XYZ file of C-alpha atoms in Angstrom:
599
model
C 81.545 128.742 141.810
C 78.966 128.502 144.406
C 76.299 126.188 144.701
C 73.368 128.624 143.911
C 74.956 129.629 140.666
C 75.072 125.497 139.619
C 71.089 125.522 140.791
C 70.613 128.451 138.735
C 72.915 126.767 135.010
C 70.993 123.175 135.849
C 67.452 125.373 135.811
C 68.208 127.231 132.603
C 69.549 124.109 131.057
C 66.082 121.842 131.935
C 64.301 124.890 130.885
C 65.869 125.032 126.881
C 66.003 121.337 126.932
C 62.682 119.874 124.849
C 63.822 123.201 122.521
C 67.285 121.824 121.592
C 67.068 117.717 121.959
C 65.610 115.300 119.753
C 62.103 113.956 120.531
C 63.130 110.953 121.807
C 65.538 112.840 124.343
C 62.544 114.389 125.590
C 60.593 111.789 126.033
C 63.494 110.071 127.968
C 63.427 113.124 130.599
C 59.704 113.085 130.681
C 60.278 109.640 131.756
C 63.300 110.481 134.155
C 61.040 113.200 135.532
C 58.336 110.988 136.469
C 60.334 107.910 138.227
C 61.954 110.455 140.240
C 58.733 111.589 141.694
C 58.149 108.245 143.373
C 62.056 107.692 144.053
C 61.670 110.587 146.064
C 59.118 109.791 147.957
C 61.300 106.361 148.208
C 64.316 108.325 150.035
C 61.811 109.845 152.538
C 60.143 106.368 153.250
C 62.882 103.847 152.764
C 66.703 106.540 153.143
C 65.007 108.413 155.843
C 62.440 106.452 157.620
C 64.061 102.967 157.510
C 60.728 101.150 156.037
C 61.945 99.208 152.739
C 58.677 99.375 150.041
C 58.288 97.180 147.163
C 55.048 98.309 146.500
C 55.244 102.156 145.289
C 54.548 101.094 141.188
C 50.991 100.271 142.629
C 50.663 103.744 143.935
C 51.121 105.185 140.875
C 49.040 102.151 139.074
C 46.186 104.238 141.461
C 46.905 107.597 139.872
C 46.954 105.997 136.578
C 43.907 104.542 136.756
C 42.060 106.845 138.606
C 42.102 109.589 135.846
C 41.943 107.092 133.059
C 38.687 105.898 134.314
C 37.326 109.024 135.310
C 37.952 110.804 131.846
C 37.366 107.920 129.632
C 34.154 106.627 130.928
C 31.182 107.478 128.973
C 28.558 107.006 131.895
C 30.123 107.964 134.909
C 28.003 107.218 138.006
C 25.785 109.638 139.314
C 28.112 110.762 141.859
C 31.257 111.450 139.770
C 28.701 113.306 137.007
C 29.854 116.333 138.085
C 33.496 116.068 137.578
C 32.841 116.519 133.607
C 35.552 113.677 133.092
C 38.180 116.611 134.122
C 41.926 115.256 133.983
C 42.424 117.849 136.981
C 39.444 116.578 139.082
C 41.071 112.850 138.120
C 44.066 114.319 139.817
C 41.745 114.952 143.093
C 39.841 111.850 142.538
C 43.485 110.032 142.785
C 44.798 111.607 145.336
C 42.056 110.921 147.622
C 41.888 107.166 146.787
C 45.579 106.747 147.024
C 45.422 108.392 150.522
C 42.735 106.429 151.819
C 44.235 103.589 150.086
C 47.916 104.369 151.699
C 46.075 104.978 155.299
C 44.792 101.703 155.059
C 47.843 99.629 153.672
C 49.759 101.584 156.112
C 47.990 100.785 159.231
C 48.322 97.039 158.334
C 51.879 97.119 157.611
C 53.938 99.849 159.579
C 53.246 97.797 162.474
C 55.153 95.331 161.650
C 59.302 95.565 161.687
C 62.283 92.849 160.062
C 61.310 91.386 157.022
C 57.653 91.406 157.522
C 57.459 95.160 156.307
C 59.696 94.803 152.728
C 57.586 91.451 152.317
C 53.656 93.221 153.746
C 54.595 95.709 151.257
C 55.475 93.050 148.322
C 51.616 91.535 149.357
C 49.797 94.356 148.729
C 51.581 95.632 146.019
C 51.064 92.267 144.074
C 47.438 92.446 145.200
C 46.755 96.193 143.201
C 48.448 94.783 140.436
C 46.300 91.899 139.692
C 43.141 94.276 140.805
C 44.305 96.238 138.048
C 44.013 93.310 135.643
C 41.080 91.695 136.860
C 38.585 94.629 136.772
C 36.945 94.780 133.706
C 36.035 98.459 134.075
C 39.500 98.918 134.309
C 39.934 97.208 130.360
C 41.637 94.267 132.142
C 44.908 93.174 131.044
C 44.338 95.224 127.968
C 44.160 98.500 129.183
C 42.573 101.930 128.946
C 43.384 103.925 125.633
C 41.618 107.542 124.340
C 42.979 109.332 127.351
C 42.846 113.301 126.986
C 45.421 115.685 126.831
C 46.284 117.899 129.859
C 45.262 121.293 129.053
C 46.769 124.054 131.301
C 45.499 127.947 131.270
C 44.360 127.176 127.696
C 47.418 125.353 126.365
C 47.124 121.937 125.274
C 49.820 119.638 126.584
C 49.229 116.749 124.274
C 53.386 116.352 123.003
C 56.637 115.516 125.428
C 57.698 118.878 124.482
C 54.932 120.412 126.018
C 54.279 118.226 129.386
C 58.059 117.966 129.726
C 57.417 121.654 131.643
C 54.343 120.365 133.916
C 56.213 117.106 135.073
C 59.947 118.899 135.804
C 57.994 121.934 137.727
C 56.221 119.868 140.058
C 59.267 117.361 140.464
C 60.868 120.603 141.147
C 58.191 121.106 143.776
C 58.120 118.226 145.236
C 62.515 118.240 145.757
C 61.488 121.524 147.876
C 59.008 120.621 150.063
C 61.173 117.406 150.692
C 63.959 119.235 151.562
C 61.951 121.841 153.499
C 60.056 119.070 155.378
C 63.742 117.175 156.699
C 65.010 120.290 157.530
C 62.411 120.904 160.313
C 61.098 119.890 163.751
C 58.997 117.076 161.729
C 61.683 116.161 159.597
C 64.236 115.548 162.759
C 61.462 113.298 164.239
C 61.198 111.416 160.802
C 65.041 110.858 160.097
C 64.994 110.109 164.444
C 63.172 106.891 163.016
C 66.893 105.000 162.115
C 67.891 105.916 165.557
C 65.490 103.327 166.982
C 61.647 103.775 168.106
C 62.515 103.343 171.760
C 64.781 106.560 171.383
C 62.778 108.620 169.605
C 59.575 108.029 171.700
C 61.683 109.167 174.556
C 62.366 112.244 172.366
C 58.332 112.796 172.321
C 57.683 111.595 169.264
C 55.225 109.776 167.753
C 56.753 107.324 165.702
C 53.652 105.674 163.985
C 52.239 108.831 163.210
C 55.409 109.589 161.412
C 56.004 106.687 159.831
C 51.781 107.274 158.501
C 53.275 110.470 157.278
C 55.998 109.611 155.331
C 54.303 106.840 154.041
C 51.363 108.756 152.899
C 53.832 111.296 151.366
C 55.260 108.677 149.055
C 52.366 107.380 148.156
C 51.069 110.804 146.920
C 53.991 111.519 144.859
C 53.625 108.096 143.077
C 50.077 109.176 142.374
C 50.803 111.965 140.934
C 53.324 110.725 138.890
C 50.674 107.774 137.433
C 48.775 110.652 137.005
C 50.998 112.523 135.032
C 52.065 109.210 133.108
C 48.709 108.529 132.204
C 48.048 111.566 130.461
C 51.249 111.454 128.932
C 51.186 107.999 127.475
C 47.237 108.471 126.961
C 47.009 105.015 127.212
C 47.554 102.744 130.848
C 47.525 99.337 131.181
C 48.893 97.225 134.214
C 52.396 96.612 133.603
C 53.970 99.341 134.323
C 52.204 99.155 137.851
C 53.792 95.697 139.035
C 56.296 94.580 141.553
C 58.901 94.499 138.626
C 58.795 97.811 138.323
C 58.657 98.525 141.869
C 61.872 97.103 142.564
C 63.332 99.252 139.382
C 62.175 102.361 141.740
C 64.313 100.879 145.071
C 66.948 99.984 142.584
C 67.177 104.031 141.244
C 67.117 104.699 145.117
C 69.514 103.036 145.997
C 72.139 103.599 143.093
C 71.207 107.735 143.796
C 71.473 107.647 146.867
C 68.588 106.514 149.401
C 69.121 109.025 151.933
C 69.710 111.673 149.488
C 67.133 114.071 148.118
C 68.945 114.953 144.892
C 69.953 111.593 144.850
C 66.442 110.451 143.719
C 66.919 112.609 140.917
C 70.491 110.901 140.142
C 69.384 107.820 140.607
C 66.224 108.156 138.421
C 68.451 109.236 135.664
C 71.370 106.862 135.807
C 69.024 103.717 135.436
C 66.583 105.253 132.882
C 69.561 106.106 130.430
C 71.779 102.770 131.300
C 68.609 100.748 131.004
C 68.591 102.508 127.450
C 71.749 101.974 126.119
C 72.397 98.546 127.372
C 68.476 97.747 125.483
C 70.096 99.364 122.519
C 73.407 97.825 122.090
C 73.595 94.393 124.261
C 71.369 92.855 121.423
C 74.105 93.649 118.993
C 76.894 92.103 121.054
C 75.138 88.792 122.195
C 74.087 88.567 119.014
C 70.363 87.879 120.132
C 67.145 89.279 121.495
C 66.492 89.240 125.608
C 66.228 90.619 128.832
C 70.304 91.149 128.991
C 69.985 94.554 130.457
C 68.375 92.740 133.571
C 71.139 90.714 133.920
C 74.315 93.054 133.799
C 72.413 95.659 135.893
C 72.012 93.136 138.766
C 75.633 92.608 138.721
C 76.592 96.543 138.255
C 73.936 96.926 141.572
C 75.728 94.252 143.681
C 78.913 95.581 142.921
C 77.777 99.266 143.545
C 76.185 98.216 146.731
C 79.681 96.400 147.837
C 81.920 99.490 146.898
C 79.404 102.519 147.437
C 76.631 101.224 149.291
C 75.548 105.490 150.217
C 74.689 105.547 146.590
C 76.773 107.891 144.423
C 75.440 111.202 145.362
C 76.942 110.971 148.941
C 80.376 110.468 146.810
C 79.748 113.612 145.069
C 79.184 115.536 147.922
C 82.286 114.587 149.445
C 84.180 115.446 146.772
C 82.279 118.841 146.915
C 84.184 121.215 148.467
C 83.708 121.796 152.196
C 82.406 125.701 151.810
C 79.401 124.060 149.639
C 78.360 121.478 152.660
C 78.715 124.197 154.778
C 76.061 126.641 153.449
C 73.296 123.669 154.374
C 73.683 123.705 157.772
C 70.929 126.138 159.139
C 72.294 128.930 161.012
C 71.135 129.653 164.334
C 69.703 133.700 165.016
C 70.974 134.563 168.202
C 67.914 137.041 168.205
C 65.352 134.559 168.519
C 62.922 133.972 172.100
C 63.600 131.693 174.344
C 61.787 129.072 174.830
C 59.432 128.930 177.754
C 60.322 126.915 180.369
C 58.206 124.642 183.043
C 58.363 125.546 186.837
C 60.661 122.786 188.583
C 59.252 120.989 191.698
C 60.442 122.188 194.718
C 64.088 121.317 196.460
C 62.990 118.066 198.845
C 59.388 117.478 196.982
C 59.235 113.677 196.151
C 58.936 113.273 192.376
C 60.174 109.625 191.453
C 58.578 106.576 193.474
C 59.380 102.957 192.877
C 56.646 101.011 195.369
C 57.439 97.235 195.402
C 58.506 96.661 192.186
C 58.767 93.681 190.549
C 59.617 92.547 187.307
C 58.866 88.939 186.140
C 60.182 87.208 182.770
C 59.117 83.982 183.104
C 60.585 82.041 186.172
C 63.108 84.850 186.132
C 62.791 87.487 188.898
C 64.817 90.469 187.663
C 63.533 92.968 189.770
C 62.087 91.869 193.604
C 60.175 94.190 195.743
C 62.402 97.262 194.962
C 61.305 100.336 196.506
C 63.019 104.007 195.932
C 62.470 107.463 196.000
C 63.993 110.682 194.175
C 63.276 114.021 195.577
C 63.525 117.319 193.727
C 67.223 118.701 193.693
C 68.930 115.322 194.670
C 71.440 113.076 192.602
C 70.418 109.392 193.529
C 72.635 106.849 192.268
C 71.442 102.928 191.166
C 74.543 100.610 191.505
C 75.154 96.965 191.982
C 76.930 93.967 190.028
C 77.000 92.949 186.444
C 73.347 91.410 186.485
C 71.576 92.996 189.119
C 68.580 94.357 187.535
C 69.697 97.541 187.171
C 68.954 97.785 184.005
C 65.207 96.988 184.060
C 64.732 98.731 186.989
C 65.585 101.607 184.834
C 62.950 100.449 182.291
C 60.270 100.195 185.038
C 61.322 104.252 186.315
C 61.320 104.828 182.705
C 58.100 103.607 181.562
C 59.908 101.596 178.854
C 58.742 98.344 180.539
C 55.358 97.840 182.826
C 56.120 95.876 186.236
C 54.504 92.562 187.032
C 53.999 93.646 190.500
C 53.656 97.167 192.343
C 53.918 100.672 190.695
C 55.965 103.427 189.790
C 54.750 107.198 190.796
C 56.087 110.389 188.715
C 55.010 113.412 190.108
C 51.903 111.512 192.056
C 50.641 109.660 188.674
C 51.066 106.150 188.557
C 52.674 105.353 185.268
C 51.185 102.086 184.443
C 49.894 102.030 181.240
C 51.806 105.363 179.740
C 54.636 105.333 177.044
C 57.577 106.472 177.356
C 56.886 109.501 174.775
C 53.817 110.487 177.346
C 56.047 110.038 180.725
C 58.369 112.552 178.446
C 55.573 115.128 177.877
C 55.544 114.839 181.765
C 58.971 116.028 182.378
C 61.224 113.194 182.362
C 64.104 112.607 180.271
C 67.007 109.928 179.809
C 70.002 108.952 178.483
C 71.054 105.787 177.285
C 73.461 102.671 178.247
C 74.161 102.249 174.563
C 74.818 105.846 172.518
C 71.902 106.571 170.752
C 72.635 109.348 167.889
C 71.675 110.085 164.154
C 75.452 109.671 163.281
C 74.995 111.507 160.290
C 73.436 114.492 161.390
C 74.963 117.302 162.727
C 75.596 117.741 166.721
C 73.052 120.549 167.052
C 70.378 118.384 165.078
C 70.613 115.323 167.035
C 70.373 117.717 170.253
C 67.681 120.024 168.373
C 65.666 116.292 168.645
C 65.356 116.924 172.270
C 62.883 119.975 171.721
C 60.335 118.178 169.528
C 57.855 118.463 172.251
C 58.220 122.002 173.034
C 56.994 122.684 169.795
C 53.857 122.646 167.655
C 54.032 123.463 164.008
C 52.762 119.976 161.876
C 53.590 118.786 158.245
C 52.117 121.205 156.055
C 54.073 124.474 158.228
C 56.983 122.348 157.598
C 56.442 121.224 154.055
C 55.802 125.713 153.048
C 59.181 126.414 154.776
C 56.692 129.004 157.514
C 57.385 127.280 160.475
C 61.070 128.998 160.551
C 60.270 131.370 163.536
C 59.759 128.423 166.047
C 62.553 126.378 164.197
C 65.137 129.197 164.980
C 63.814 129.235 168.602
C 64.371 125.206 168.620
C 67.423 125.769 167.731
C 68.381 128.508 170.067
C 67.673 126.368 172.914
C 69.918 123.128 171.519
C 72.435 125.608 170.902
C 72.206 126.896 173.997
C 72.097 123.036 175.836
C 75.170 122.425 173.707
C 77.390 125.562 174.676
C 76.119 124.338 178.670
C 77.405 121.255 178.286
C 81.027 122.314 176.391
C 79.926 121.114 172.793
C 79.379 124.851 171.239
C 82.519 124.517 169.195
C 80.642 120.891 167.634
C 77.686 122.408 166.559
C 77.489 121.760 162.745
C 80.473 118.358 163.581
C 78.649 114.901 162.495
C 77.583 113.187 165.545
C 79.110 110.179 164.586
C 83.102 111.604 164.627
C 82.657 112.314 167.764
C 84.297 110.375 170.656
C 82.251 107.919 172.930
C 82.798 110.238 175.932
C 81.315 113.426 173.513
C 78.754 111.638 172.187
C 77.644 110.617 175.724
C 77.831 114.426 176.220
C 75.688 115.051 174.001
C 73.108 112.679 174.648
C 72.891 114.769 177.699
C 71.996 117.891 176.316
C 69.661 116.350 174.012
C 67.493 115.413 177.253
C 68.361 118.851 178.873
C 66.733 120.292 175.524
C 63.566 118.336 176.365
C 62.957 120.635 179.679
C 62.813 117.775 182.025
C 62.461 118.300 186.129
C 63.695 114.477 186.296
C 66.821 113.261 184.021
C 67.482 109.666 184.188
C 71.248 108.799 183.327
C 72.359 105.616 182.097
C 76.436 105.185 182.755
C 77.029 108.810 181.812
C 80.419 108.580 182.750
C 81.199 105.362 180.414
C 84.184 106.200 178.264
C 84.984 109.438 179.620
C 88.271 110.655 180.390
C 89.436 112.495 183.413
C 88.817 116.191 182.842
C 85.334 115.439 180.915
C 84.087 113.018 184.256
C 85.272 116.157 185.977
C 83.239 118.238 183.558
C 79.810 116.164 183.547
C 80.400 115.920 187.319
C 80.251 119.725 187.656
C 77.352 120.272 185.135
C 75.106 117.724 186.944
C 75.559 119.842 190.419
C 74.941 122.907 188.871
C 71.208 120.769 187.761
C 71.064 119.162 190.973
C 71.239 123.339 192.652
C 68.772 124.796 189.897
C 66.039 121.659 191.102
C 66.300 118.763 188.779
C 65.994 115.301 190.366
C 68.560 113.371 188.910
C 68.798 109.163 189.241
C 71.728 107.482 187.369
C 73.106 104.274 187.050
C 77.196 104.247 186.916
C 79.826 101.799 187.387
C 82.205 103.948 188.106
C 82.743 103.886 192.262
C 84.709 107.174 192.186
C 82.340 109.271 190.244
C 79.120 107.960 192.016
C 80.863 108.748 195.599
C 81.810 112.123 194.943
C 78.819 112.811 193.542
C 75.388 111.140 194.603
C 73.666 112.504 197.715
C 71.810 109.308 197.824
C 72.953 105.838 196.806
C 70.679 102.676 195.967
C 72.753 99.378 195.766
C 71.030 95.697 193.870
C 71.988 92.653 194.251
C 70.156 89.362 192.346
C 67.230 91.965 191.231
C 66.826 93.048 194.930
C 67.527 96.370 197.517
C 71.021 94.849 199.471
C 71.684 98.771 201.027
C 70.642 102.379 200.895
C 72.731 105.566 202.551
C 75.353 108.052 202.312
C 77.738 107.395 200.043
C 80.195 106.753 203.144
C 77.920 104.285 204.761
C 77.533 102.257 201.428
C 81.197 102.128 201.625
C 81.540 100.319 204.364
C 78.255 97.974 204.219
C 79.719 94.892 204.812
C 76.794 93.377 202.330
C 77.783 95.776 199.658
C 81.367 94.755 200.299
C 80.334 91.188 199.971
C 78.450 91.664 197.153
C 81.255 93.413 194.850
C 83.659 91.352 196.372
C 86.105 93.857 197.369
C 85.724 96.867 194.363
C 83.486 97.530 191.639
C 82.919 95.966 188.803
């Protein structure tokens, strides 16, 4: 059977549902319904973007209370009059606060990284929760009762039969703009977000601003879901808003599966109903009234996260079979444009300038003084000893690091004081010493990464699935980088099955994708074998003869000297020797300095 026929039986069966179940049935999927909303916004925020959140049940506490105060107040203040006490202006009313709200809370806390985020979130979270309480125009501890029924296109949604529809269509909603939004430029510069900040800035991206957007996009789906609740219960009070509850929501993440879109949906379901039984029947086997169900489904969540820490919707979908994976991958139309492309310096133009560089940590000099130049069409090669400040001096060329002393010139502009992600926008792209993929994503998404900045289209394109014309033309061009470097065959392989040598490959062609007229290449030929040294050897002179300026640090003696025009050796942080490759062989300081051979 194929997967679109199991979409289509699980539709018809939610649709017939609230006609064939008991009440309380209903009521249970209303409820499963509205904790997935804010799981999912949990696998975009926490699976996707990294950032653990303890704080979404206040989120929804905002929704909640939002429209409870706004259609339950009998003099509202002059300027909410207007809104009539509308449930659906209460929906805008939320929304609004809970953005400005989540703009806020995020600006304070997404800068921060470790434990401070999971505990920034657990601050502020606590903090709504006791606002909730506190205010008295909020009924304090008590609550908010009398709220209205929805009424939708004249139909009065005031049983769980009835608002079952309205919550599972815009869950439904919200699964496909989810899955619309990851599977775009946006989404590959959200999910980049695991891969490390310094490698996606590289990339172009601008990690805060997605970080703001996934966290803003959680947020909003818990609001809407304490919307939703609120007018379903009719009745809000705090305690379904505190950090109890918010650790329920990570808990339904994580046993769905926190990268997983459906598995929010799993997830949701699995706890609500276990929660439900074990309430029902512990009682009867302890022989007593308490909070068992806490305590067994602590142990059942250690154990899961020790034997299936993926959640158990990855499981699923490996047992799948491999024709249903398959038909997610996005296929790429040969028929699309090319991209455009930037006009490469000319052959001999100086485009890279280190002018006495140095690099102070401390009392430690780890870069003294070092000048170097890269001209247009020219491999220059950075070698030296274990500890010779290679490695920063990469940082400094990179504009990953800022020198204490001197300046480094790309393309005539100093680049003190730019980011990496704007020295990308410039034209210059790199590699790193230490593989940098998305190991679950597929080969021609990680290198698809590369392209973020030759695009435009934002969130919303993204989020309405119309942004698919400049996708396919993204994709074309990864494609394209992939087949140049001999990957075409790996194009829909996980990144992480590949070997080291491969996935160095590839982290080539993801810089190639970025359009660069400067590639810096950091040990490109580290666990390669023969025939692919041979390979990456021939693909960077083919670059070197179409323009690029290429600078690489390698440890390898044999591919540097039968490839670098130029080479640059360190010693202790400092120039020891600049030539021909045949000169630097027989420097007598470079001699000295690797003691015979390479290292």
């Amino acid at each position: 059977m194929k997967p679109r026929y199991l979409i289509i039986i699980g539709l018809v069966l939610l649709a017939i549902a609230p006609q064939v179940l008991p009440t309380f049935q209903v009521t249970l999927l209303n409820y499963i319904g509205l904790y997935a909303l804010v799981v999912l916004g949990l696998v975009l925020l926490t699976g996707v973007g990294g950032m653990t959140s303890f704080g979404q049940a206040a989120f929804v506490g905002l929704g909640a209370y939002s429209t409870a105060y706004l259609t339950t107040t009998e003099q509202l203040p002059s300027w909410l009059a207007w809104s009539a006490g509308s449930p659906w202006i209460g929906l805008l009313i939320g929304l609004l606060l809970t953005a400005a709200v989540a703009l806020f809370l995020g600006a304070l806390t997404l800068k921060l990284s470790g434990h401070y985020l999971p505990l920034g979130t657990i601050a502020w979270g606590i903090s709504l929760y006791y606002l909730f309480g506190t205010m008295s125009s909020m009924g304090g501890h008590t609550g908010i009762s009398g709220l209205p029924s929805l009424s939708l296109f004249g139909v009065v949604l005031d049983k769980g039969e009835k608002i079952y529809y309205l919550i599972w269509v815009i869950l439904l909603a919200a699964v496909w703009i989810t899955s619309n939004l990851l599977n775009s430029r946006e989404g590959r510069a959200i999910r980049a977000l695991k891969g490390g900040q310094l490698m996606a800035e590289s990339m172009g991206v601008n990690t805060f601003r997605s970080k703001m957007v996934i966290f803003l996009i959680s947020a909003l789906f818990a609001g809407i879901s304490g919307w939703l609740y609120a007018h379903t219960q009719r009745f809000v009070n705090p305690t379904p808003f505190g950090l109890s509850m918010g650790i329920d929501y990570l808990f339904m993440a994580l046993i769905g599966g926190v990268g997983s879109v459906w598995g929010a949906l799993l997830g949701a379901g699995i706890l609500t109903m276990l929660k439900q039984w074990l309430q029902d029947w512990l009682p009867l086997i302890m022989g007593g009234n308490g909070q068992y169900e806490t305590i067994v489904l602590g142990l059942l969540i250690v154990f899961m996260m020790q034997r299936s820490p993926g959640g158990i919707w990855p499981l699923l979908v490996r047992l799948a079979p491999a024709s249903w994976r398959n038909q997610n991958h996005i296929k790429v139309d040969a028929s699309a444009e090319n991209l455009p492309r930037r006009d490469l310096p000319e052959k001999g133009q100086l485009v890279l300038e280190a002018r006495n560089v140095t690099r102070r940590f401390g009392g430690l000099v780890a870069n003294n003084q070092m000048n170097l130049q890269l001209h247009a069409g020219e491999v220059l090669a950075l070698i030296g000893p274990n500890g010779a400040g290679k490695s920063t001096m990469f940082n400094q060329l990179s504009a990953v690091d800022t020198p204490s002393e001197g300046e480094v010139l790309f393309l005539d502009q100093s680049l003190k004081g730019k980011t990496s992600r704007e020295v990308a926008h410039m034209g210059m792209s790199r590699t790193f010493q230490h593989v940098k993929l998305l190991t679950t994503m597929t080969v021609l998404e990680n290198v698809a990464l590369g392209t973020h900045m030759r695009g435009n289209k934002g969130i919303i394109s993204a989020s309405l699935h119309i942004e698919r014309e400049e996708e396919q033309r993204l994709l074309k061009e990864a494609q394209f980088q992939l087949e140049r470097v001999g990957l075409g065959e790996h194009l829909y392989t996980e990144a992480g099955s590949l070997s080291l040598g491969q996935q160095r490959i590839l982290e080539i062609a993801r810089a190639l994708c970025a359009d660069p007229c400067v590639l810096l290449l950091d040990e490109p030929a580290a666990g390669l074998r023969h025939k692919e040294k041979q390979a990456l050897a021939e693909l960077l002179q083919k670059l070197r003869q179409e323009g690029l300026a290429i600078l690489l640090v390698e440890h390898d003696m044999d591919f540097v000297m039968n490839l670098a025009d130029r080479i640059v050796v360190m010693e202790f942080g400092e120039k020891i020797a600049e030539g021909l490759p045949e000169e630097i062989q027989s420097n007598p300081a470079v001699l000295e300095a690797y003691l015979g051979g390479a290292e």
